[in-house]
Short mmCIF file of C-alpha atoms and ligand atoms in Angstrom, two decimals:
data_model
loop_
_atom_site.label_atom_id
_atom_site.label_comp_id
_atom_site.label_asym_id
_atom_site.label_seq_id
_atom_site.Cartn_x
_atom_site.Cartn_y
_atom_site.Cartn_z
CA MET A 1 -58.93 -37.69 -5.12
CA SER A 2 -55.02 -36.09 -4.66
CA GLY A 3 -54.23 -39.76 -3.28
CA GLN A 4 -52.25 -40.19 -7.02
CA LYS A 5 -50.09 -37.32 -6.80
CA THR A 6 -46.76 -38.20 -4.70
CA TYR A 7 -44.66 -35.65 -2.23
CA ASP A 8 -41.42 -36.25 -1.39
CA VAL A 9 -42.48 -35.68 2.16
CA ALA A 10 -45.03 -35.96 4.49
CA VAL A 11 -45.26 -33.83 7.69
CA VAL A 12 -47.49 -35.04 9.79
CA GLY A 13 -47.89 -32.46 12.26
CA ALA A 14 -47.30 -28.55 12.08
CA GLY A 15 -46.06 -27.30 15.51
CA VAL A 16 -42.37 -25.06 15.81
CA PHE A 17 -40.73 -28.77 14.45
CA GLY A 18 -43.00 -30.09 11.86
CA ALA A 19 -43.01 -25.77 10.20
CA TRP A 20 -39.85 -25.48 10.07
CA ALA A 21 -38.78 -29.32 9.20
CA ALA A 22 -41.55 -29.03 5.67
CA TRP A 23 -40.34 -24.77 5.26
CA HIS A 24 -36.34 -25.91 5.48
CA LEU A 25 -37.52 -29.22 2.74
CA ALA A 26 -39.18 -26.57 0.47
CA LYS A 27 -36.40 -24.47 0.64
CA ARG A 28 -34.32 -27.19 -0.91
CA GLY A 29 -36.26 -27.91 -3.11
CA LYS A 30 -39.03 -30.93 -1.98
CA ARG A 31 -41.70 -31.71 -2.61
CA VAL A 32 -43.83 -31.22 0.69
CA VAL A 33 -47.08 -31.43 2.04
CA LEU A 34 -47.60 -30.40 5.15
CA ILE A 35 -50.69 -32.09 7.47
CA GLU A 36 -51.91 -31.07 10.79
CA ALA A 37 -54.85 -31.86 12.83
CA TYR A 38 -56.13 -28.67 14.32
CA GLY A 39 -54.88 -26.13 13.15
CA PRO A 40 -50.72 -24.18 12.89
CA GLY A 41 -50.23 -23.01 16.87
CA HIS A 42 -53.15 -23.92 17.49
CA SER A 43 -54.37 -23.41 21.42
CA ARG A 44 -53.91 -27.75 22.39
CA ALA A 45 -50.70 -27.86 20.69
CA SER A 46 -46.90 -27.19 22.40
CA SER A 47 -46.14 -24.50 20.65
CA GLY A 48 -49.43 -22.83 20.64
CA GLY A 49 -48.97 -20.49 23.41
CA GLU A 50 -47.87 -17.25 23.15
CA SER A 51 -44.39 -16.92 24.01
CA ARG A 52 -41.54 -18.71 24.68
CA ILE A 53 -37.96 -18.56 25.64
CA ILE A 54 -34.77 -18.10 23.57
CA ARG A 55 -32.14 -18.09 25.33
CA MET A 56 -28.51 -19.57 24.88
CA GLY A 57 -27.75 -20.53 28.37
CA TYR A 58 -27.48 -24.99 28.52
CA GLY A 59 -25.33 -25.13 32.08
CA GLY A 60 -22.36 -27.10 30.29
CA ASP A 61 -24.77 -28.24 27.30
CA GLU A 62 -22.42 -26.97 24.14
CA LEU A 63 -24.91 -28.84 22.03
CA TYR A 64 -28.14 -26.94 22.36
CA THR A 65 -26.59 -23.72 22.96
CA ARG A 66 -25.10 -24.19 19.79
CA TRP A 67 -28.65 -25.31 18.06
CA SER A 68 -30.21 -22.11 20.01
CA GLN A 69 -26.82 -19.64 18.85
CA ARG A 70 -27.97 -21.03 15.16
CA SER A 71 -31.67 -21.03 15.43
CA LEU A 72 -31.48 -17.20 16.61
CA VAL A 73 -29.74 -16.62 14.04
CA GLN A 74 -32.48 -18.22 12.20
CA TRP A 75 -35.52 -16.83 13.50
CA LYS A 76 -34.53 -13.68 13.00
CA GLU A 77 -33.20 -13.88 9.47
CA PHE A 78 -36.40 -15.60 9.38
CA PHE A 79 -38.49 -12.85 10.00
CA ALA A 80 -36.69 -9.78 8.69
CA GLY A 81 -37.48 -11.53 5.77
CA ILE A 82 -41.72 -10.93 6.64
CA LYS A 83 -41.35 -8.10 8.32
CA GLN A 84 -43.10 -9.16 10.99
CA PRO A 85 -41.91 -8.21 15.17
CA LEU A 86 -41.64 -11.80 16.17
CA PHE A 87 -39.15 -12.02 18.59
CA VAL A 88 -39.22 -9.44 21.44
CA GLU A 89 -35.20 -8.93 22.88
CA THR A 90 -35.52 -8.84 26.93
CA GLY A 91 -32.66 -10.31 27.27
CA VAL A 92 -32.71 -13.50 29.61
CA LEU A 93 -31.51 -12.64 33.26
CA TRP A 94 -30.12 -16.43 34.96
CA MET A 95 -30.76 -15.55 38.55
CA ALA A 96 -28.67 -18.20 41.25
CA GLY A 97 -28.27 -19.32 45.24
CA LYS A 98 -25.82 -21.29 47.49
CA ASN A 99 -25.67 -23.83 44.45
CA ASP A 100 -24.27 -20.77 41.43
CA THR A 101 -22.52 -24.36 39.52
CA ARG A 102 -24.68 -24.47 37.08
CA LEU A 103 -23.93 -20.88 35.90
CA LYS A 104 -20.58 -21.14 36.26
CA GLU A 105 -21.34 -23.65 33.17
CA THR A 106 -23.18 -21.93 31.48
CA ALA A 107 -20.72 -19.05 31.45
CA ALA A 108 -18.20 -20.84 30.61
CA THR A 109 -19.96 -22.83 28.19
CA LEU A 110 -21.25 -19.16 26.16
CA LYS A 111 -17.16 -18.02 27.17
CA ARG A 112 -16.39 -20.63 24.64
CA CYS A 113 -19.13 -20.29 22.03
CA GLY A 114 -18.79 -16.92 21.88
CA ILE A 115 -21.53 -15.97 23.19
CA SER A 116 -21.80 -12.20 24.99
CA PHE A 117 -22.83 -12.24 29.12
CA GLU A 118 -22.23 -9.55 31.64
CA GLU A 119 -21.73 -11.34 35.18
CA TYR A 120 -23.50 -9.78 38.16
CA ASP A 121 -23.11 -9.51 41.90
CA ARG A 122 -25.79 -9.39 44.67
CA ALA A 123 -24.97 -5.86 44.71
CA THR A 124 -25.00 -4.72 41.59
CA LEU A 125 -28.70 -7.30 40.76
CA GLU A 126 -30.10 -5.17 43.28
CA LYS A 127 -29.10 -1.81 41.99
CA LYS A 128 -30.70 -3.17 39.04
CA TYR A 129 -32.99 -5.17 39.68
CA PRO A 130 -35.02 -3.24 42.50
CA GLN A 131 -38.31 -4.88 41.43
CA ILE A 132 -37.55 -8.28 42.30
CA GLY A 133 -37.58 -9.68 45.70
CA LEU A 134 -33.60 -10.60 45.80
CA GLU A 135 -33.64 -13.74 49.16
CA GLU A 136 -31.60 -16.05 47.80
CA ILE A 137 -30.26 -15.27 44.95
CA GLN A 138 -26.92 -14.59 45.40
CA LYS A 139 -25.34 -14.09 41.50
CA GLY A 140 -26.95 -12.97 38.10
CA ILE A 141 -25.57 -13.87 34.32
CA PHE A 142 -27.50 -11.77 31.76
CA GLU A 143 -28.03 -12.99 27.53
CA PRO A 144 -28.59 -8.65 26.30
CA HIS A 145 -29.55 -10.43 22.91
CA SER A 146 -31.80 -13.07 24.11
CA GLY A 147 -35.50 -13.04 24.58
CA VAL A 148 -38.64 -14.11 24.20
CA LEU A 149 -40.82 -15.22 20.95
CA MET A 150 -44.14 -14.69 19.84
CA ALA A 151 -44.56 -18.69 19.35
CA ARG A 152 -48.15 -19.23 17.54
CA GLY A 153 -47.67 -16.52 15.22
CA ALA A 154 -43.95 -17.81 14.99
CA VAL A 155 -45.61 -20.78 14.01
CA ALA A 156 -48.53 -19.76 11.83
CA ALA A 157 -46.16 -17.67 10.10
CA VAL A 158 -43.75 -19.79 9.36
CA VAL A 159 -46.08 -21.95 7.84
CA GLU A 160 -48.08 -19.11 6.18
CA ASP A 161 -43.70 -18.43 3.97
CA ALA A 162 -43.45 -22.81 3.45
CA ILE A 163 -47.01 -22.85 1.47
CA ARG A 164 -45.03 -19.51 -0.94
CA LEU A 165 -42.20 -22.43 -1.42
CA GLY A 166 -44.57 -24.32 -3.02
CA VAL A 167 -45.76 -26.90 0.76
CA GLU A 168 -49.27 -28.74 0.22
CA TYR A 169 -51.15 -27.85 3.61
CA ARG A 170 -54.63 -30.19 4.58
CA CYS A 171 -56.21 -29.88 7.69
CA ALA A 172 -56.59 -33.97 8.22
CA GLN A 173 -55.68 -36.39 11.38
CA VAL A 174 -53.56 -38.69 10.08
CA VAL A 175 -53.55 -42.40 11.29
CA ASP A 176 -50.38 -43.79 11.92
CA PRO A 177 -48.82 -46.16 9.41
CA ARG A 178 -48.98 -49.67 9.84
CA GLU A 179 -47.22 -52.29 7.18
CA ALA A 180 -43.21 -52.21 8.57
CA GLY A 181 -40.52 -51.54 5.89
CA ALA A 182 -41.42 -48.87 3.24
CA VAL A 183 -44.33 -46.96 3.65
CA LYS A 184 -45.63 -46.06 0.53
CA HIS A 185 -48.65 -44.13 1.95
CA VAL A 186 -50.91 -42.19 4.84
CA THR A 187 -54.02 -42.14 5.39
CA THR A 188 -56.47 -40.02 7.37
CA MET A 189 -59.62 -39.79 9.44
CA GLN A 190 -61.01 -37.91 6.22
CA GLY A 191 -59.99 -41.16 4.10
CA GLU A 192 -57.78 -39.79 2.32
CA ARG A 193 -54.66 -40.83 1.16
CA ILE A 194 -51.64 -39.43 0.87
CA ALA A 195 -48.67 -41.26 -0.98
CA ALA A 196 -45.03 -39.43 -0.38
CA GLY A 197 -41.04 -40.93 -0.61
CA GLN A 198 -40.31 -40.08 2.93
CA PHE A 199 -42.29 -39.72 6.29
CA VAL A 200 -42.18 -36.87 8.75
CA PHE A 201 -44.26 -37.35 12.31
CA ALA A 202 -44.08 -34.20 13.61
CA CYS A 203 -46.48 -35.26 16.43
CA GLY A 204 -45.35 -33.57 19.95
CA ALA A 205 -47.17 -35.37 22.81
CA TRP A 206 -48.92 -36.88 20.57
CA LEU A 207 -46.55 -39.30 19.48
CA GLY A 208 -47.33 -42.29 21.83
CA LYS A 209 -50.65 -41.96 20.94
CA ALA A 210 -49.31 -42.19 16.91
CA PHE A 211 -47.20 -44.51 17.79
CA PRO A 212 -48.39 -46.60 21.29
CA ASP A 213 -45.75 -49.79 20.61
CA VAL A 214 -43.01 -47.05 20.53
CA LEU A 215 -43.36 -44.13 22.23
CA GLY A 216 -46.32 -45.23 23.77
CA ALA A 217 -43.83 -45.60 26.81
CA ARG A 218 -41.07 -43.06 25.94
CA ILE A 219 -43.00 -39.79 25.44
CA PHE A 220 -43.83 -38.76 29.43
CA PRO A 221 -46.72 -35.77 28.36
CA SER A 222 -46.92 -33.83 31.58
CA ARG A 223 -49.49 -31.04 32.43
CA GLN A 224 -47.93 -27.08 32.34
CA GLU A 225 -49.44 -23.80 33.61
CA VAL A 226 -48.63 -20.95 32.28
CA PHE A 227 -50.50 -17.17 35.22
CA PHE A 228 -50.00 -13.60 33.37
CA PHE A 229 -50.00 -11.23 37.02
CA GLY A 230 -51.58 -7.71 36.16
CA ILE A 231 -48.74 -5.17 36.33
CA PRO A 232 -49.94 -2.05 37.79
CA ALA A 233 -51.85 1.15 35.98
CA GLY A 234 -48.89 3.21 35.06
CA GLU A 235 -46.48 1.07 35.89
CA SER A 236 -42.78 0.50 33.29
CA ARG A 237 -40.83 -1.43 36.25
CA PHE A 238 -42.29 -4.81 34.61
CA ALA A 239 -41.33 -4.42 30.94
CA ALA A 240 -38.68 -4.76 28.71
CA PRO A 241 -35.92 -3.41 29.65
CA ALA A 242 -36.53 -2.31 33.18
CA LEU A 243 -37.39 -6.04 33.81
CA PRO A 244 -35.35 -9.37 31.97
CA THR A 245 -36.61 -12.49 30.88
CA TRP A 246 -35.85 -14.25 34.09
CA LEU A 247 -35.15 -17.65 35.36
CA PHE A 248 -34.67 -19.52 38.90
CA GLN A 249 -32.76 -22.54 37.97
CA GLU A 250 -33.29 -23.82 42.27
CA ASP A 251 -36.80 -23.47 42.40
CA LEU A 252 -37.61 -24.17 38.71
CA VAL A 253 -39.06 -20.94 38.16
CA TYR A 254 -39.36 -18.71 35.11
CA GLY A 255 -40.23 -15.28 34.05
CA MET A 256 -41.65 -12.54 31.67
CA PRO A 257 -41.47 -9.44 31.25
CA ASP A 258 -45.00 -7.72 30.42
CA ILE A 259 -45.05 -8.09 26.24
CA GLU A 260 -47.99 -7.58 24.81
CA SER A 261 -49.30 -5.43 28.22
CA ARG A 262 -50.28 -9.50 29.20
CA GLY A 263 -49.15 -8.52 32.44
CA LEU A 264 -45.57 -10.65 34.43
CA LYS A 265 -45.69 -14.13 32.35
CA ILE A 266 -44.81 -17.20 35.19
CA ALA A 267 -44.72 -20.92 34.66
CA PHE A 268 -43.29 -23.78 36.87
CA ASP A 269 -40.66 -26.21 34.88
CA GLU A 270 -41.10 -29.01 37.29
CA HIS A 271 -43.02 -31.13 35.10
CA GLY A 272 -46.76 -31.86 36.40
CA GLU A 273 -49.55 -35.01 36.35
CA ARG A 274 -48.76 -37.12 33.28
CA VAL A 275 -51.86 -36.00 30.28
CA ASP A 276 -53.96 -36.84 26.89
CA PRO A 277 -53.01 -33.34 24.76
CA ASP A 278 -56.35 -33.64 23.10
CA THR A 279 -58.34 -34.51 26.77
CA GLN A 280 -56.70 -32.32 29.63
CA SER A 281 -58.74 -29.84 30.74
CA ARG A 282 -57.15 -26.05 30.21
CA ILE A 283 -58.54 -24.59 33.11
CA VAL A 284 -55.83 -24.11 35.94
CA SER A 285 -56.16 -25.53 39.42
CA PRO A 286 -56.75 -23.54 42.61
CA GLU A 287 -53.52 -26.05 44.49
CA MET A 288 -50.74 -24.32 40.87
CA THR A 289 -52.82 -20.87 41.51
CA LYS A 290 -52.04 -20.28 45.01
CA ALA A 291 -48.55 -21.49 45.01
CA VAL A 292 -48.19 -19.44 42.25
CA ARG A 293 -49.87 -16.79 43.68
CA GLU A 294 -47.19 -17.29 46.72
CA TYR A 295 -43.86 -17.41 44.65
CA VAL A 296 -44.84 -13.99 42.87
CA ALA A 297 -45.64 -12.22 45.90
CA HIS A 298 -42.49 -12.97 47.49
CA ARG A 299 -39.81 -12.96 44.20
CA PHE A 300 -42.64 -9.69 42.92
CA PRO A 301 -43.56 -7.81 46.35
CA ALA A 302 -45.14 -5.11 43.69
CA LEU A 303 -47.48 -8.08 42.94
CA ARG A 304 -48.56 -9.21 45.75
CA ASP A 305 -52.78 -8.75 45.65
CA ALA A 306 -52.24 -8.24 41.61
CA PRO A 307 -54.87 -9.82 39.77
CA ILE A 308 -54.19 -13.03 37.40
CA VAL A 309 -55.65 -11.81 34.01
CA GLU A 310 -54.50 -14.66 32.29
CA THR A 311 -53.57 -18.66 31.95
CA ARG A 312 -53.35 -21.19 29.83
CA VAL A 313 -52.83 -25.19 30.50
CA CYS A 314 -50.60 -26.01 27.77
CA GLN A 315 -48.36 -29.99 28.50
CA TYR A 316 -44.47 -30.36 27.48
CA GLU A 317 -43.77 -33.38 25.46
CA ASN A 318 -41.30 -34.76 27.72
CA THR A 319 -38.27 -37.76 26.76
CA SER A 320 -36.94 -39.62 29.65
CA SER A 321 -34.20 -37.16 29.21
CA GLY A 322 -34.94 -34.78 27.55
CA ASP A 323 -33.13 -34.42 24.76
CA PHE A 324 -34.99 -34.20 21.32
CA LEU A 325 -35.93 -37.83 19.52
CA ILE A 326 -34.91 -37.45 15.93
CA ASP A 327 -34.69 -40.88 14.41
CA ARG A 328 -36.12 -43.39 12.11
CA HIS A 329 -38.71 -45.82 13.39
CA PRO A 330 -37.68 -48.88 13.75
CA GLU A 331 -39.50 -51.18 11.61
CA MET A 332 -40.38 -48.67 9.42
CA GLU A 333 -37.16 -47.10 7.10
CA ASN A 334 -39.00 -44.00 5.50
CA VAL A 335 -40.74 -42.92 8.86
CA TRP A 336 -38.57 -40.05 10.09
CA PHE A 337 -40.21 -39.58 14.35
CA ALA A 338 -39.54 -35.47 15.15
CA GLY A 339 -39.98 -34.14 18.94
CA GLY A 340 -39.04 -34.92 22.23
CA GLY A 341 -39.17 -30.81 22.70
CA SER A 342 -38.97 -31.58 26.71
CA GLY A 343 -39.96 -28.00 27.71
CA HIS A 344 -37.11 -26.03 24.92
CA GLY A 345 -37.47 -27.74 22.50
CA PHE A 346 -39.21 -24.25 20.97
CA LYS A 347 -36.71 -22.13 20.04
CA HIS A 348 -34.27 -25.10 18.40
CA GLY A 349 -37.17 -25.13 15.90
CA PRO A 350 -35.11 -23.94 12.67
CA ALA A 351 -31.83 -25.86 14.05
CA VAL A 352 -34.63 -28.83 14.22
CA GLY A 353 -35.78 -28.74 10.34
CA GLU A 354 -32.51 -28.00 8.95
CA TYR A 355 -31.01 -30.80 10.68
CA LEU A 356 -33.76 -32.83 10.34
CA ALA A 357 -33.25 -32.14 6.05
CA ALA A 358 -29.68 -32.64 6.14
CA GLN A 359 -30.50 -36.51 7.67
CA LEU A 360 -33.62 -37.13 4.96
CA LEU A 361 -31.33 -35.53 2.15
CA ASP A 362 -27.86 -35.80 2.29
CA GLY A 363 -27.70 -38.95 4.51
CA ALA A 364 -26.02 -36.42 7.53
CA LYS A 365 -24.11 -38.47 10.16
CA PRO A 366 -27.47 -38.61 13.32
CA GLU A 367 -26.85 -36.45 16.79
CA PRO A 368 -26.74 -39.59 18.78
CA ARG A 369 -28.50 -38.20 21.95
CA PHE A 370 -30.85 -37.57 19.65
CA SER A 371 -31.52 -41.52 19.18
CA LEU A 372 -34.38 -43.31 19.53
CA ASP A 373 -32.21 -46.00 21.31
CA THR A 374 -31.84 -43.33 24.16
CA LYS A 375 -34.66 -42.81 25.33
CA GLU A 376 -35.54 -44.91 28.00
CA SER A 377 -39.04 -45.38 29.81
CA VAL A 378 -38.24 -43.75 32.34
CA GLN A 379 -38.03 -40.23 33.13
CA LYS A 380 -34.50 -39.25 33.90
CA ARG A 381 -34.53 -35.50 33.39
CA ALA A 382 -30.65 -34.22 32.70
CA VAL A 383 -31.94 -31.10 30.42
CA TYR A 384 -32.62 -28.20 31.18
C1 LIG B 1 -46.01 -24.09 29.08
C2 LIG B 1 -45.36 -24.34 27.87
C3 LIG B 1 -43.74 -23.27 28.17
C4 LIG B 1 -43.25 -23.90 27.27
N1 LIG B 1 -41.91 -22.63 27.23
C5 LIG B 1 -40.65 -22.64 26.82
C6 LIG B 1 -40.19 -22.31 26.47
O1 LIG B 1 -40.23 -20.86 26.81
N2 LIG B 1 -38.96 -22.59 25.67
C7 LIG B 1 -38.40 -23.12 24.52
O2 LIG B 1 -38.05 -23.61 23.80
N3 LIG B 1 -39.20 -23.99 25.02
C8 LIG B 1 -40.34 -24.44 25.28
N4 LIG B 1 -41.84 -24.73 25.51
C9 LIG B 1 -41.46 -26.55 24.77
C10 LIG B 1 -42.09 -26.36 23.57
O3 LIG B 1 -43.34 -25.44 23.61
C11 LIG B 1 -42.48 -27.16 22.61
O4 LIG B 1 -40.86 -28.42 22.93
C12 LIG B 1 -42.62 -27.61 21.03
O5 LIG B 1 -43.51 -26.41 21.13
C13 LIG B 1 -43.12 -28.72 20.87
O6 LIG B 1 -43.39 -28.42 18.97
P1 LIG B 1 -43.27 -29.82 18.42
O7 LIG B 1 -43.54 -29.71 17.06
O8 LIG B 1 -42.61 -31.34 18.47
O9 LIG B 1 -44.97 -30.12 18.56
P2 LIG B 1 -46.50 -29.84 18.64
O10 LIG B 1 -46.25 -28.15 18.75
O11 LIG B 1 -47.33 -29.90 19.82
O12 LIG B 1 -46.93 -30.17 17.45
C14 LIG B 1 -47.68 -31.06 16.87
C15 LIG B 1 -48.89 -31.44 15.89
O13 LIG B 1 -48.13 -32.39 15.26
C16 LIG B 1 -49.69 -32.15 15.69
N5 LIG B 1 -51.05 -33.90 15.38
C17 LIG B 1 -50.91 -34.18 16.58
N6 LIG B 1 -50.78 -35.42 15.70
C18 LIG B 1 -51.78 -35.51 14.27
C19 LIG B 1 -51.33 -36.62 14.48
N7 LIG B 1 -52.19 -37.99 13.70
N8 LIG B 1 -52.41 -35.17 12.68
C20 LIG B 1 -51.88 -34.89 12.10
N9 LIG B 1 -51.79 -33.70 12.85
C21 LIG B 1 -50.88 -34.18 14.30
C22 LIG B 1 -51.15 -31.45 16.50
O14 LIG B 1 -51.92 -30.82 16.27
C23 LIG B 1 -49.85 -30.29 16.29
O15 LIG B 1 -49.82 -29.28 15.95
C24 LIG B 1 -42.32 -24.18 26.77
C25 LIG B 1 -43.57 -25.75 26.48
C26 LIG B 1 -44.96 -25.53 27.19
C27 LIG B 1 -46.03 -26.59 26.72
#
C-alpha cells in the first residue's frame, strides 16, 4: 500500500489551480502526489469548459492585471514546449455605454503595466464590427494580444506534463482531514492513506463541502449557463479576427467568436442560484435560454434565428468579494486552501501555482487579499 511513502506535498483537486500547483512544485524538485476525484478538467469542474477568456483588463485592479500578464507569459511558454496550440489570440474587446468609468480605469492600469491596447470611439466600433448591434455602446478598448485558453485541454496538458516531471497522479476522492495541528496523512474513499509534509486542497466549488466548518459559509457555488449559437453557413464575420472575444460589463455579458467551429459562445456573468457541484442539473433552463436568445437577437441581429448548437452548465466557486482564497487552514498548520476563482480564476492558473509554491517552499510574504480572514459569509462582489 502506497501509504508508506511520504510525499513532500499532496495536492487535492486537478482543476486549473491544483494542476498548476503540482506542476510548479514538481518543477522545484518536490515529490508531489496529485489526487483527483473525477479526472482533470472533468465536466463538473469549473475548469471543465472548452474555453476560458484570458484578458488583462480588470478596471483599476492592478493585482489581477499583473497576475494575468504573468500567467499569459507562462501559458504561452508552456504551450510552446508541448507544441499544442491551446491559446487562441482572438483579441479581447471591452465595450462600455454611458458609464465608462471602468473602461477609463482599465486603460490607466494597462498603461501602467505596459500592456498594449487600442481605444475605439463609437464610429470606429461601427466600422470595425458591423456584426455587433451597438445600441447603448459608446466606447471600446481592444487588447490585441489577449484571447482564449482551451480550458479542458489545457488542464489535461498541464497534468500530463506534471506527471512527466515526476508527479504521481491518483484518481480518488479524499476525505477531509479532521485532526488539528500538523496533519500526517489523508485517506481516500477508496481506502488509501496518503502521507505528506504539506497538503493543498484545490477543490474549487467542493471546498465548502470538504471543510464545512471553515468554508461552508465562505464559498458560494453559483449555477452558470453557457450557450453556443450556430453561425450561418459560409459566414466568417463571427470568427476571429472579424469578431474578437468581447465583454459588455454593464449587461454582465461576455462572449467569444466561433472557435473550433462550435459557434458563437455567450453567457451571463451574473451569479445564478446556489448549487451543489456534484448533483446540480447540467441542462440549461428555459428561462435562461429565453434571456440569452433575446440578448443575441439584440446584440447580433444576424443570429436572431440561429440555432443553439451546444450548451454547458458549470458553477463559479465565489468568495464574498471575488478575491481568491489562498491561505492556510486556521487550525491545521500544514493544510492549505487554494480556490475561490470566482468566475475569473482560470487564466491565473500559472500564477496561482507559482504563488503557492513560493508560499509552501519559501514562506513568501502572503498577499492580504487572498487571506481567509478577508472572506466573509455575505457576498459583496468587488472583482469582475
Ligand atoms: C461558465 C464559466 C465560465 C468561466 N469563464 C472564465 C473565463 O472566461 N476566464 C477565467 O479566467 N475564468 C473563468 N471561469 C472561472 C474558472 O474557470 C475557475 O475559477 C477555475 O477553473 C477554478 O479552478 P479550480 O481548480 O479552483 O476548480 P475546479 O476546476 O472545479 O477543480 C477542483 C477539482 O477538485 C476536485 N475535488 C474536489 N474535491 C475533491 C476531493 N475530496 N478529492 C479529490 N478531488 C476533489 C474536483 O473533482 C475538481 O476537479 C469560468 C467559470 C465558469 C463556471
